[in-house]
Coordinates of C-alpha atoms in Angstrom, one line a residue:
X26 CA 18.6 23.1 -2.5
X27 CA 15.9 25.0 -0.7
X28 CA 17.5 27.5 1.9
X29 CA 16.8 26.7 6.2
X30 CA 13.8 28.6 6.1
X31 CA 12.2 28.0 3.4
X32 CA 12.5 24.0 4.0
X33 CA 11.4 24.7 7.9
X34 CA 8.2 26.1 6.5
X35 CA 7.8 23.9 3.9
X36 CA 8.4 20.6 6.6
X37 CA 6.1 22.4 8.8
X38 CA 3.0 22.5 6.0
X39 CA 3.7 18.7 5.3
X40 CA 4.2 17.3 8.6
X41 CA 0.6 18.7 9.8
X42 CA -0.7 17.6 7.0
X43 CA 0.6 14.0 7.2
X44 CA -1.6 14.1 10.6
X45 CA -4.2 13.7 8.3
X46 CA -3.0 10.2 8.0
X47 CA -1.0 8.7 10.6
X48 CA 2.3 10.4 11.8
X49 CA 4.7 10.4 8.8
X50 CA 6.5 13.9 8.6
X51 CA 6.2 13.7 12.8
X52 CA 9.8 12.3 12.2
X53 CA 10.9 15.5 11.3
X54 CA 11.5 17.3 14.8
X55 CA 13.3 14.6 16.0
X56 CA 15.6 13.8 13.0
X57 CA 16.3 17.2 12.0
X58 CA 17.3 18.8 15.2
X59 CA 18.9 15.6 16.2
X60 CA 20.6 14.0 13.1
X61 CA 23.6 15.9 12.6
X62 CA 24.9 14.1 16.1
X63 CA 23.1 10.5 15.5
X64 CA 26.4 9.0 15.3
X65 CA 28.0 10.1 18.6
X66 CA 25.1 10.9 20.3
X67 CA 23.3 7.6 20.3
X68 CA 26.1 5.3 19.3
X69 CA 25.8 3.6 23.1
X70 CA 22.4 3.2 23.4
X71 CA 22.4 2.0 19.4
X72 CA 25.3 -0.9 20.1
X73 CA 23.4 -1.8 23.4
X74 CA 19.8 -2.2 21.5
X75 CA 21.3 -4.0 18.5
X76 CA 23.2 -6.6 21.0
X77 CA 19.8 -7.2 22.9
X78 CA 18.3 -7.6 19.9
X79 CA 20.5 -10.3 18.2
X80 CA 18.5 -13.5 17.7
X81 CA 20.8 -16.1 18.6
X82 CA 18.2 -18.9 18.7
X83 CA 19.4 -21.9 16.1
X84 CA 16.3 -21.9 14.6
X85 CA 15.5 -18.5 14.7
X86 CA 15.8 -15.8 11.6
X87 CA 17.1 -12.5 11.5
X88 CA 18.0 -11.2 7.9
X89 CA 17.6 -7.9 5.8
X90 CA 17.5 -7.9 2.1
X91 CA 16.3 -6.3 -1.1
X92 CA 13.3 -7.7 -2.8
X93 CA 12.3 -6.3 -5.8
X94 CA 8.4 -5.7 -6.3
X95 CA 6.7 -3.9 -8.9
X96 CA 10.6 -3.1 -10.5
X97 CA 11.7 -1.2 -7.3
X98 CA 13.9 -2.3 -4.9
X99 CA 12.0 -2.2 -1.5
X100 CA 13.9 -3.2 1.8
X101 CA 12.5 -6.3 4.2
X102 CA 13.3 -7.0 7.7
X103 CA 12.8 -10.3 8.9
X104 CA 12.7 -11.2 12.4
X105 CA 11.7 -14.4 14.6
X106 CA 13.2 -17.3 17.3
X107 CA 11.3 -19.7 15.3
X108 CA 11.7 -20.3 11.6
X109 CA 8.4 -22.6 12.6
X110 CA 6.2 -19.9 13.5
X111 CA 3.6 -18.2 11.6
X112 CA 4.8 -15.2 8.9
X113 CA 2.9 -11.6 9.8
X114 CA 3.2 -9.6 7.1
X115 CA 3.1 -6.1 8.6
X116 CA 2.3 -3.3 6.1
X117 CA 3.7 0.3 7.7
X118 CA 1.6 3.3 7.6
X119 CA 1.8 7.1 6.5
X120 CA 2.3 7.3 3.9
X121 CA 6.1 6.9 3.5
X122 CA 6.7 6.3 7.9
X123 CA 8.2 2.9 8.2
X124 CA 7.8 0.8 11.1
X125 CA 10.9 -1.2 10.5
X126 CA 13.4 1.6 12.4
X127 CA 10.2 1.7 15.4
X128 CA 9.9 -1.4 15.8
X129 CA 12.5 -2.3 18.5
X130 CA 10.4 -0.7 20.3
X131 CA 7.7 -3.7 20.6
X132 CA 8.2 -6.2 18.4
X133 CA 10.8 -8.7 20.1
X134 CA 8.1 -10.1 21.9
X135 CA 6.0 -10.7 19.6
X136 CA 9.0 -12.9 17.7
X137 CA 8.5 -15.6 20.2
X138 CA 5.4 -16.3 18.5
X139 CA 5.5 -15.3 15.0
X140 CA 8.1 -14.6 12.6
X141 CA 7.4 -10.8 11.7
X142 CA 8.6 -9.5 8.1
X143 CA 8.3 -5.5 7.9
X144 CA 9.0 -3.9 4.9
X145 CA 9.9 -0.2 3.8
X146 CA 7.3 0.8 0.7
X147 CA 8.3 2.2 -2.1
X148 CA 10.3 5.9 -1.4
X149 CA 10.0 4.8 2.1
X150 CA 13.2 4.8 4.1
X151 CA 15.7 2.8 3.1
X152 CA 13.7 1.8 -0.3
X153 CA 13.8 5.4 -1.1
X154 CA 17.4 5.3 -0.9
X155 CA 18.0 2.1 -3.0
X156 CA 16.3 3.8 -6.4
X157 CA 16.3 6.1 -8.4
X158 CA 13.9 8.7 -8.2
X159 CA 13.7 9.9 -11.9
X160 CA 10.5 7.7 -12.5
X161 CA 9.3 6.5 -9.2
X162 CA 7.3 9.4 -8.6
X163 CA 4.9 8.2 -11.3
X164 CA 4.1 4.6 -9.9
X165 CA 3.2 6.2 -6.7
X166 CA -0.9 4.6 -6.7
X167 CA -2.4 2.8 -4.4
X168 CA -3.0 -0.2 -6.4
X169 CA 0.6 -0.3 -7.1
X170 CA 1.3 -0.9 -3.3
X171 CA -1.5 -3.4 -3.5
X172 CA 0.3 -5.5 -6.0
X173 CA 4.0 -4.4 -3.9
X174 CA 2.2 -6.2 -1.0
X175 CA 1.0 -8.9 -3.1
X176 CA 3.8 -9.9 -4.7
X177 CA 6.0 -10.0 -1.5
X178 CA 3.7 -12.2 0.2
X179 CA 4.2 -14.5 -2.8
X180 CA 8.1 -14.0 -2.4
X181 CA 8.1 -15.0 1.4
X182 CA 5.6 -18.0 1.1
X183 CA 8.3 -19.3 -1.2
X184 CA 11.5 -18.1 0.8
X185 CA 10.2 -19.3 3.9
X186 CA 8.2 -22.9 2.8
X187 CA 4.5 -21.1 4.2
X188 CA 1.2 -21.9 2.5
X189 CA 0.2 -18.9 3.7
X190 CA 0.8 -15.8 5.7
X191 CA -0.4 -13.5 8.6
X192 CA -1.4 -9.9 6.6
X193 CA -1.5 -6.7 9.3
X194 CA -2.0 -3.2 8.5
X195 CA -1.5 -0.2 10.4
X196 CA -2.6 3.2 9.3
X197 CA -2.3 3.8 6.1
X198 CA -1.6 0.4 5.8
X199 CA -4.2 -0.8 6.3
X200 CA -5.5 0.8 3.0
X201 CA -2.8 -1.6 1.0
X202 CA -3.5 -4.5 3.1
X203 CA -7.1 -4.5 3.2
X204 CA -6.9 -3.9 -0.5
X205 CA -4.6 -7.2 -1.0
X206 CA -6.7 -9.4 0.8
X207 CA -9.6 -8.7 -0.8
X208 CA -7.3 -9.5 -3.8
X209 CA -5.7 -12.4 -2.9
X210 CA -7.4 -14.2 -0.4
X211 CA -5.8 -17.1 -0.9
X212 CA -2.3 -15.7 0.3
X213 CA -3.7 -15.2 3.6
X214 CA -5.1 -17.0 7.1
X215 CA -6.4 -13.6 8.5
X216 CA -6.5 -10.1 8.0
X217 CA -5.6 -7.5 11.0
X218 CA -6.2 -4.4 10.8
X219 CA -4.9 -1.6 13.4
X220 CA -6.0 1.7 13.1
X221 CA -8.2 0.7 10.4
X222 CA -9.2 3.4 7.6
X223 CA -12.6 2.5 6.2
X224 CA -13.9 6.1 5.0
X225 CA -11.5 9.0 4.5
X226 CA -14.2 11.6 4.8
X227 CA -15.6 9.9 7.5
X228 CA -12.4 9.9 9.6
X229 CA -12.2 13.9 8.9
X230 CA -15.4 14.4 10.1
X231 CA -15.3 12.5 13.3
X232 CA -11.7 13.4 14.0
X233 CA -12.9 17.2 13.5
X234 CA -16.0 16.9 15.6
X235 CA -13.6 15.2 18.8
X236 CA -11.7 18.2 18.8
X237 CA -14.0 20.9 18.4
X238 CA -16.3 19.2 21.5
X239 CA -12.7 18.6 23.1
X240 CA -11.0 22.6 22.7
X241 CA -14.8 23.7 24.4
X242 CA -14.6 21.5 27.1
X243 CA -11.2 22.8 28.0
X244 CA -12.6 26.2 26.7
X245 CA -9.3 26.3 24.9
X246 CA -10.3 29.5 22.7
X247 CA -7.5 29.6 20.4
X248 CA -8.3 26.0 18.9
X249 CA -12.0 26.8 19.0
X250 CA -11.4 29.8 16.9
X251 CA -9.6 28.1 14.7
X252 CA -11.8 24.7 14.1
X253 CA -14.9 27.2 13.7
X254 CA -12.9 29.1 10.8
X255 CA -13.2 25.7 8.7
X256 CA -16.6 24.6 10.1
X257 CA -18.9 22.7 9.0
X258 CA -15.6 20.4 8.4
X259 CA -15.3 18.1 6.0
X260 CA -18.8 19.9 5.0
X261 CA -19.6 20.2 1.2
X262 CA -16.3 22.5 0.7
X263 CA -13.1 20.9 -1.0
X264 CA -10.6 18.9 1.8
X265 CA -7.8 21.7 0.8
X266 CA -4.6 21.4 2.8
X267 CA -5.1 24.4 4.7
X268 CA -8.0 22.7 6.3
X269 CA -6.8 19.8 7.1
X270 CA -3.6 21.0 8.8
X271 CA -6.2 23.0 11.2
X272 CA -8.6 20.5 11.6
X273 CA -5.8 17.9 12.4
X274 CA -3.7 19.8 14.9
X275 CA -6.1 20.4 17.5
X276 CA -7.3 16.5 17.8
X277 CA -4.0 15.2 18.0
X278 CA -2.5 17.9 20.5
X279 CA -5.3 16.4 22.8
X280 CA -4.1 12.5 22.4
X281 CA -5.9 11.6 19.6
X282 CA -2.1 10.4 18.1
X283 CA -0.9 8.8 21.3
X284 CA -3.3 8.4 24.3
X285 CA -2.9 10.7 27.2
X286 CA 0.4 12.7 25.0
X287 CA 0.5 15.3 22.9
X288 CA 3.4 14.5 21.3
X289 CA 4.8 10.7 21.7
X290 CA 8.1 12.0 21.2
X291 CA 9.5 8.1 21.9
X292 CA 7.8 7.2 19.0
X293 CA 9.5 10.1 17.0
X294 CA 12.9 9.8 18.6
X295 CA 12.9 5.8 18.1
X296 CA 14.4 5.4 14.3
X297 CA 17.4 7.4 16.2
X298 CA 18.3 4.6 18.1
X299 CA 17.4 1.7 15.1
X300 CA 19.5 -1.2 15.1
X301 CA 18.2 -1.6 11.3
X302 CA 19.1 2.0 10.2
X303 CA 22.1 4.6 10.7
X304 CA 22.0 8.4 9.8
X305 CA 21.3 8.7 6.2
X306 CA 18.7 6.1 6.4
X307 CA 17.0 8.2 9.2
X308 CA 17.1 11.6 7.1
X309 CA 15.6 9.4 4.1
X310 CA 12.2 9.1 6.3
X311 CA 11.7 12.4 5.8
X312 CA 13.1 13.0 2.2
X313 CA 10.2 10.0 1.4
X314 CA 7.9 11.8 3.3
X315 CA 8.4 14.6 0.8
X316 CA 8.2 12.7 -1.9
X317 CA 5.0 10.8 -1.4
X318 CA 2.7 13.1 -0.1
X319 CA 1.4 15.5 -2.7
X320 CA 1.3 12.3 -4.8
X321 CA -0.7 10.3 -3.1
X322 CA -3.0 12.6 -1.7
X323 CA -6.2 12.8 -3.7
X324 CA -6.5 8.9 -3.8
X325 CA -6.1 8.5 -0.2
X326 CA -9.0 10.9 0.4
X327 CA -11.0 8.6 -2.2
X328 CA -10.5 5.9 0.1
X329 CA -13.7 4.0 1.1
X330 CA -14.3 0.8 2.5
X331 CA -18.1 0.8 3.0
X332 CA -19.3 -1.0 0.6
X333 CA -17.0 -4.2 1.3
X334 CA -20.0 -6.4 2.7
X335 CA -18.4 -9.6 3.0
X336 CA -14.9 -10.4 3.5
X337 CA -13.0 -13.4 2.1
X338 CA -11.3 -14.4 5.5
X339 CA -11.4 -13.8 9.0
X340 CA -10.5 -10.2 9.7
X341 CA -9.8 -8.8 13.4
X342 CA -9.8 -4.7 13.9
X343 CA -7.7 -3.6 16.6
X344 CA -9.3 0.0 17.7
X345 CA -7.8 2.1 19.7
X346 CA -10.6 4.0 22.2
X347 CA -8.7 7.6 21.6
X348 CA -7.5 6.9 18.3
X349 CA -8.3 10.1 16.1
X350 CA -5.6 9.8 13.6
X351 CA -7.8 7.1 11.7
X352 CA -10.9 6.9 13.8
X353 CA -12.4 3.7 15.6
X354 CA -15.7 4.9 14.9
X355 CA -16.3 3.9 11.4
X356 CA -14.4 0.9 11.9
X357 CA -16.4 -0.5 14.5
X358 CA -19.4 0.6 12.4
X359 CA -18.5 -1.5 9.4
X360 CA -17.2 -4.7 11.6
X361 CA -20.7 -4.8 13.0
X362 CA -22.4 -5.0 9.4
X363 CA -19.5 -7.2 7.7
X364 CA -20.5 -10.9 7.0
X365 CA -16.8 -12.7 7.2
X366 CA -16.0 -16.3 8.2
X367 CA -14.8 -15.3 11.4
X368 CA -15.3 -11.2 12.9
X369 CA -13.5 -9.8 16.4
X370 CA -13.1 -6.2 17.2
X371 CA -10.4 -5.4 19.7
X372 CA -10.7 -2.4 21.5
X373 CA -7.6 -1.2 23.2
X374 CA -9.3 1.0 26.4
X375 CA -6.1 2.9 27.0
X376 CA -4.6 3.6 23.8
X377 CA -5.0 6.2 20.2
X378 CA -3.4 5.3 17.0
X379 CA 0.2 3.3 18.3
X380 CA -1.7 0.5 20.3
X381 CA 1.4 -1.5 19.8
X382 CA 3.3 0.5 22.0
X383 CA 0.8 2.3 23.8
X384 CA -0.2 -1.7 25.0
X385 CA 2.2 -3.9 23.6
X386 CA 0.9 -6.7 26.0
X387 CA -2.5 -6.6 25.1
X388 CA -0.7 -6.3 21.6
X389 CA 0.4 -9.4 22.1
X390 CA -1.7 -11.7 23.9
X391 CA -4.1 -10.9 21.0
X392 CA -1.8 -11.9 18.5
X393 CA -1.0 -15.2 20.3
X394 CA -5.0 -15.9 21.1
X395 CA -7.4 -14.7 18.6
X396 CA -4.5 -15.3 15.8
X397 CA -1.7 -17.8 15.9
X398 CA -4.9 -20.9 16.3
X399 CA -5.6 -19.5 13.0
X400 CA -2.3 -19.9 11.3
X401 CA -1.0 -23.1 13.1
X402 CA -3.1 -25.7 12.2

């Protein structure tokens, strides 16, 4: 077991580097300083959210279970008032930062429309618990979350009598779920993405450029000084992690995470007070965290979108105007030039990367709109 310090500096490496993509080891503030009194800290507010959130509808669904994908044992959350309703098929980001213990947070109204499924990935949360780690470390690719997300899709279209599904991807998510519907169209009505990575690269380049133009305008000289040690940035040098912890930090202390916030610390806080998980679950965000990263690192910054031309089935991209943890840039870029059966970017004016929360009724007017027509016919 590594001693206090040495794990503090260690978490503190990782979490700025998960800023690269979304806000994965962002979890750990909250859950370390905060875990070793989850149970009588937060045992009120916990028992008052977990009664408000009871479905009691007759024909409404509210079940957790195991499925096993790819020969891991990965944890889905099922939630709706209306076993009638449309399936979304949400795909979390990070990687390894489930939405499942966030998402009481936003979700509930969005289950008076469509029955939502969220799943931990594998070594995410709860999943990471349920198996054993000996060889899991090894099956850690992205096309192996493709075929995860694939083959749960298959698994609820049978469960829940659907000919197809809603597929929605957030973050780093949306690398899996873009992926599987270019797949397996035919699992599908429509394709969301929000917070959309199309270019790796690309995102490190415009995320860098917001914050160097963003430190000068506030002639903050301690970020300048350090964004102009890794400039040009990505440039024609290697992505190392000490670059991208510094050229990550800077854009998301000036909203570039959460609009308006440098640090959405209700997002953080929110697995704390999770109907879905209790204390060991919440440490496991962060032991997943661990365990993903370094493995899934050099694919991730592979990742690239731009040659996708035309797309199978009708995709919406839900941007966030002050998103620069993935971007809307490039996004909005490649919706323009896409040829797709049906094509609608979304821009969400006052939100960054957690549009969901940051304007959960946009959120779901969209949703009910532009995509329920789609799935209810």
């Amino acid at each position: 077991m590594l001693t206090n310090r040495l794990r503090a500096n260690t978490c503190q490496h990782l979490k700025a580097l998960l800023l690269l993509m979304t806000i994965s080891l962002a979890f750990l503030p909250a859950s370390q300083a905060q875990n070793n009194n989850v149970t009588d800290k937060y045992a009120g507010g916990k028992k008052l959210i977990t009664g408000l959130s009871k479905i009691l509808s007759p024909n409404g669904v509210q079940e957790n279970f195991e499925a096993t994908l790819g020969g891991t044992k990965q944890w889905v959350f099922v939630r709706g008032q209306d076993r009638n309703n449309p399936i979304i098929l949400f795909v979390h980001g990070g990687p390894a930062s489930p939405m499942a213990p966030v998402a009481w947070t936003w979700q509930r109204p969005v289950e008076e429309y469509f029955t939502m499924v969220q799943y931990d990935q594998r070594a995410s949360g709860k999943s990471f618990l349920s198996n054993d780690t000996t060889n899991l470390g090894a099956t850690l690719h992205i096309d192996r979350y493709v075929d995860d997300a694939i083959e749960l899709a298959e698994q609820l279209r049978q469960k829940y009598h659907k000919k197809k599904l809603v597929l929605m991807g957030h973050s780093w998510g949306t690398i899996i779920a873009m992926r599987a519907a270019l797949k397996r169209p035919d699992l599908f009505y429509v394709y969301i993405g929000a917070g959309q990575n199309i270019n790796t690269v690309d995102n490190e380049r415009v995320s860098f450029e917001f914050g160097l133009k963003e430190a000068i305008r506030r002639n903050d000289t301690t970020a300048i000084r350090e964004l102009q040690s890794i400039a040009p940035y990505p440039g024609d040098q290697p992505i190392t992690r000490e670059r991208i912890i510094i050229a990550r930090k800077w854009p998301q202390e000036y909203g570039g995470l959460a609009a308006y916030r440098p640090v959405p610390s209700y997002f953080f806080n929110a697995p704390l007070l999770s109907p879905e998980y209790d204390k060991k679950d919440v440490d496991a965000i962060d032991e997943g965290n661990i365990f993903t990263l370094g493995r899934v690192i050099d694919e991730f910054l592979a990742v690239d979108f731009k040659n996708v031309t035309t797309f199978p089935i009708p995709v919406l991209m839900f941007m966030g105007r002050h998103d620069y943890t993935t971007p809307s840039e490039p996004t909005d870029a490649w919706l323009k030039k896409v040829k797709a059966p049906y094509k609608k970017g979304v821009w969400f004016e006052n939100s960054s990367h957690l549009m969901m929360m940051e304007e959960p009724g946009k959120f779901l007017l969209t949703l009910v709109q532009d995509v329920r027509p789609m799935a209810v016919k």
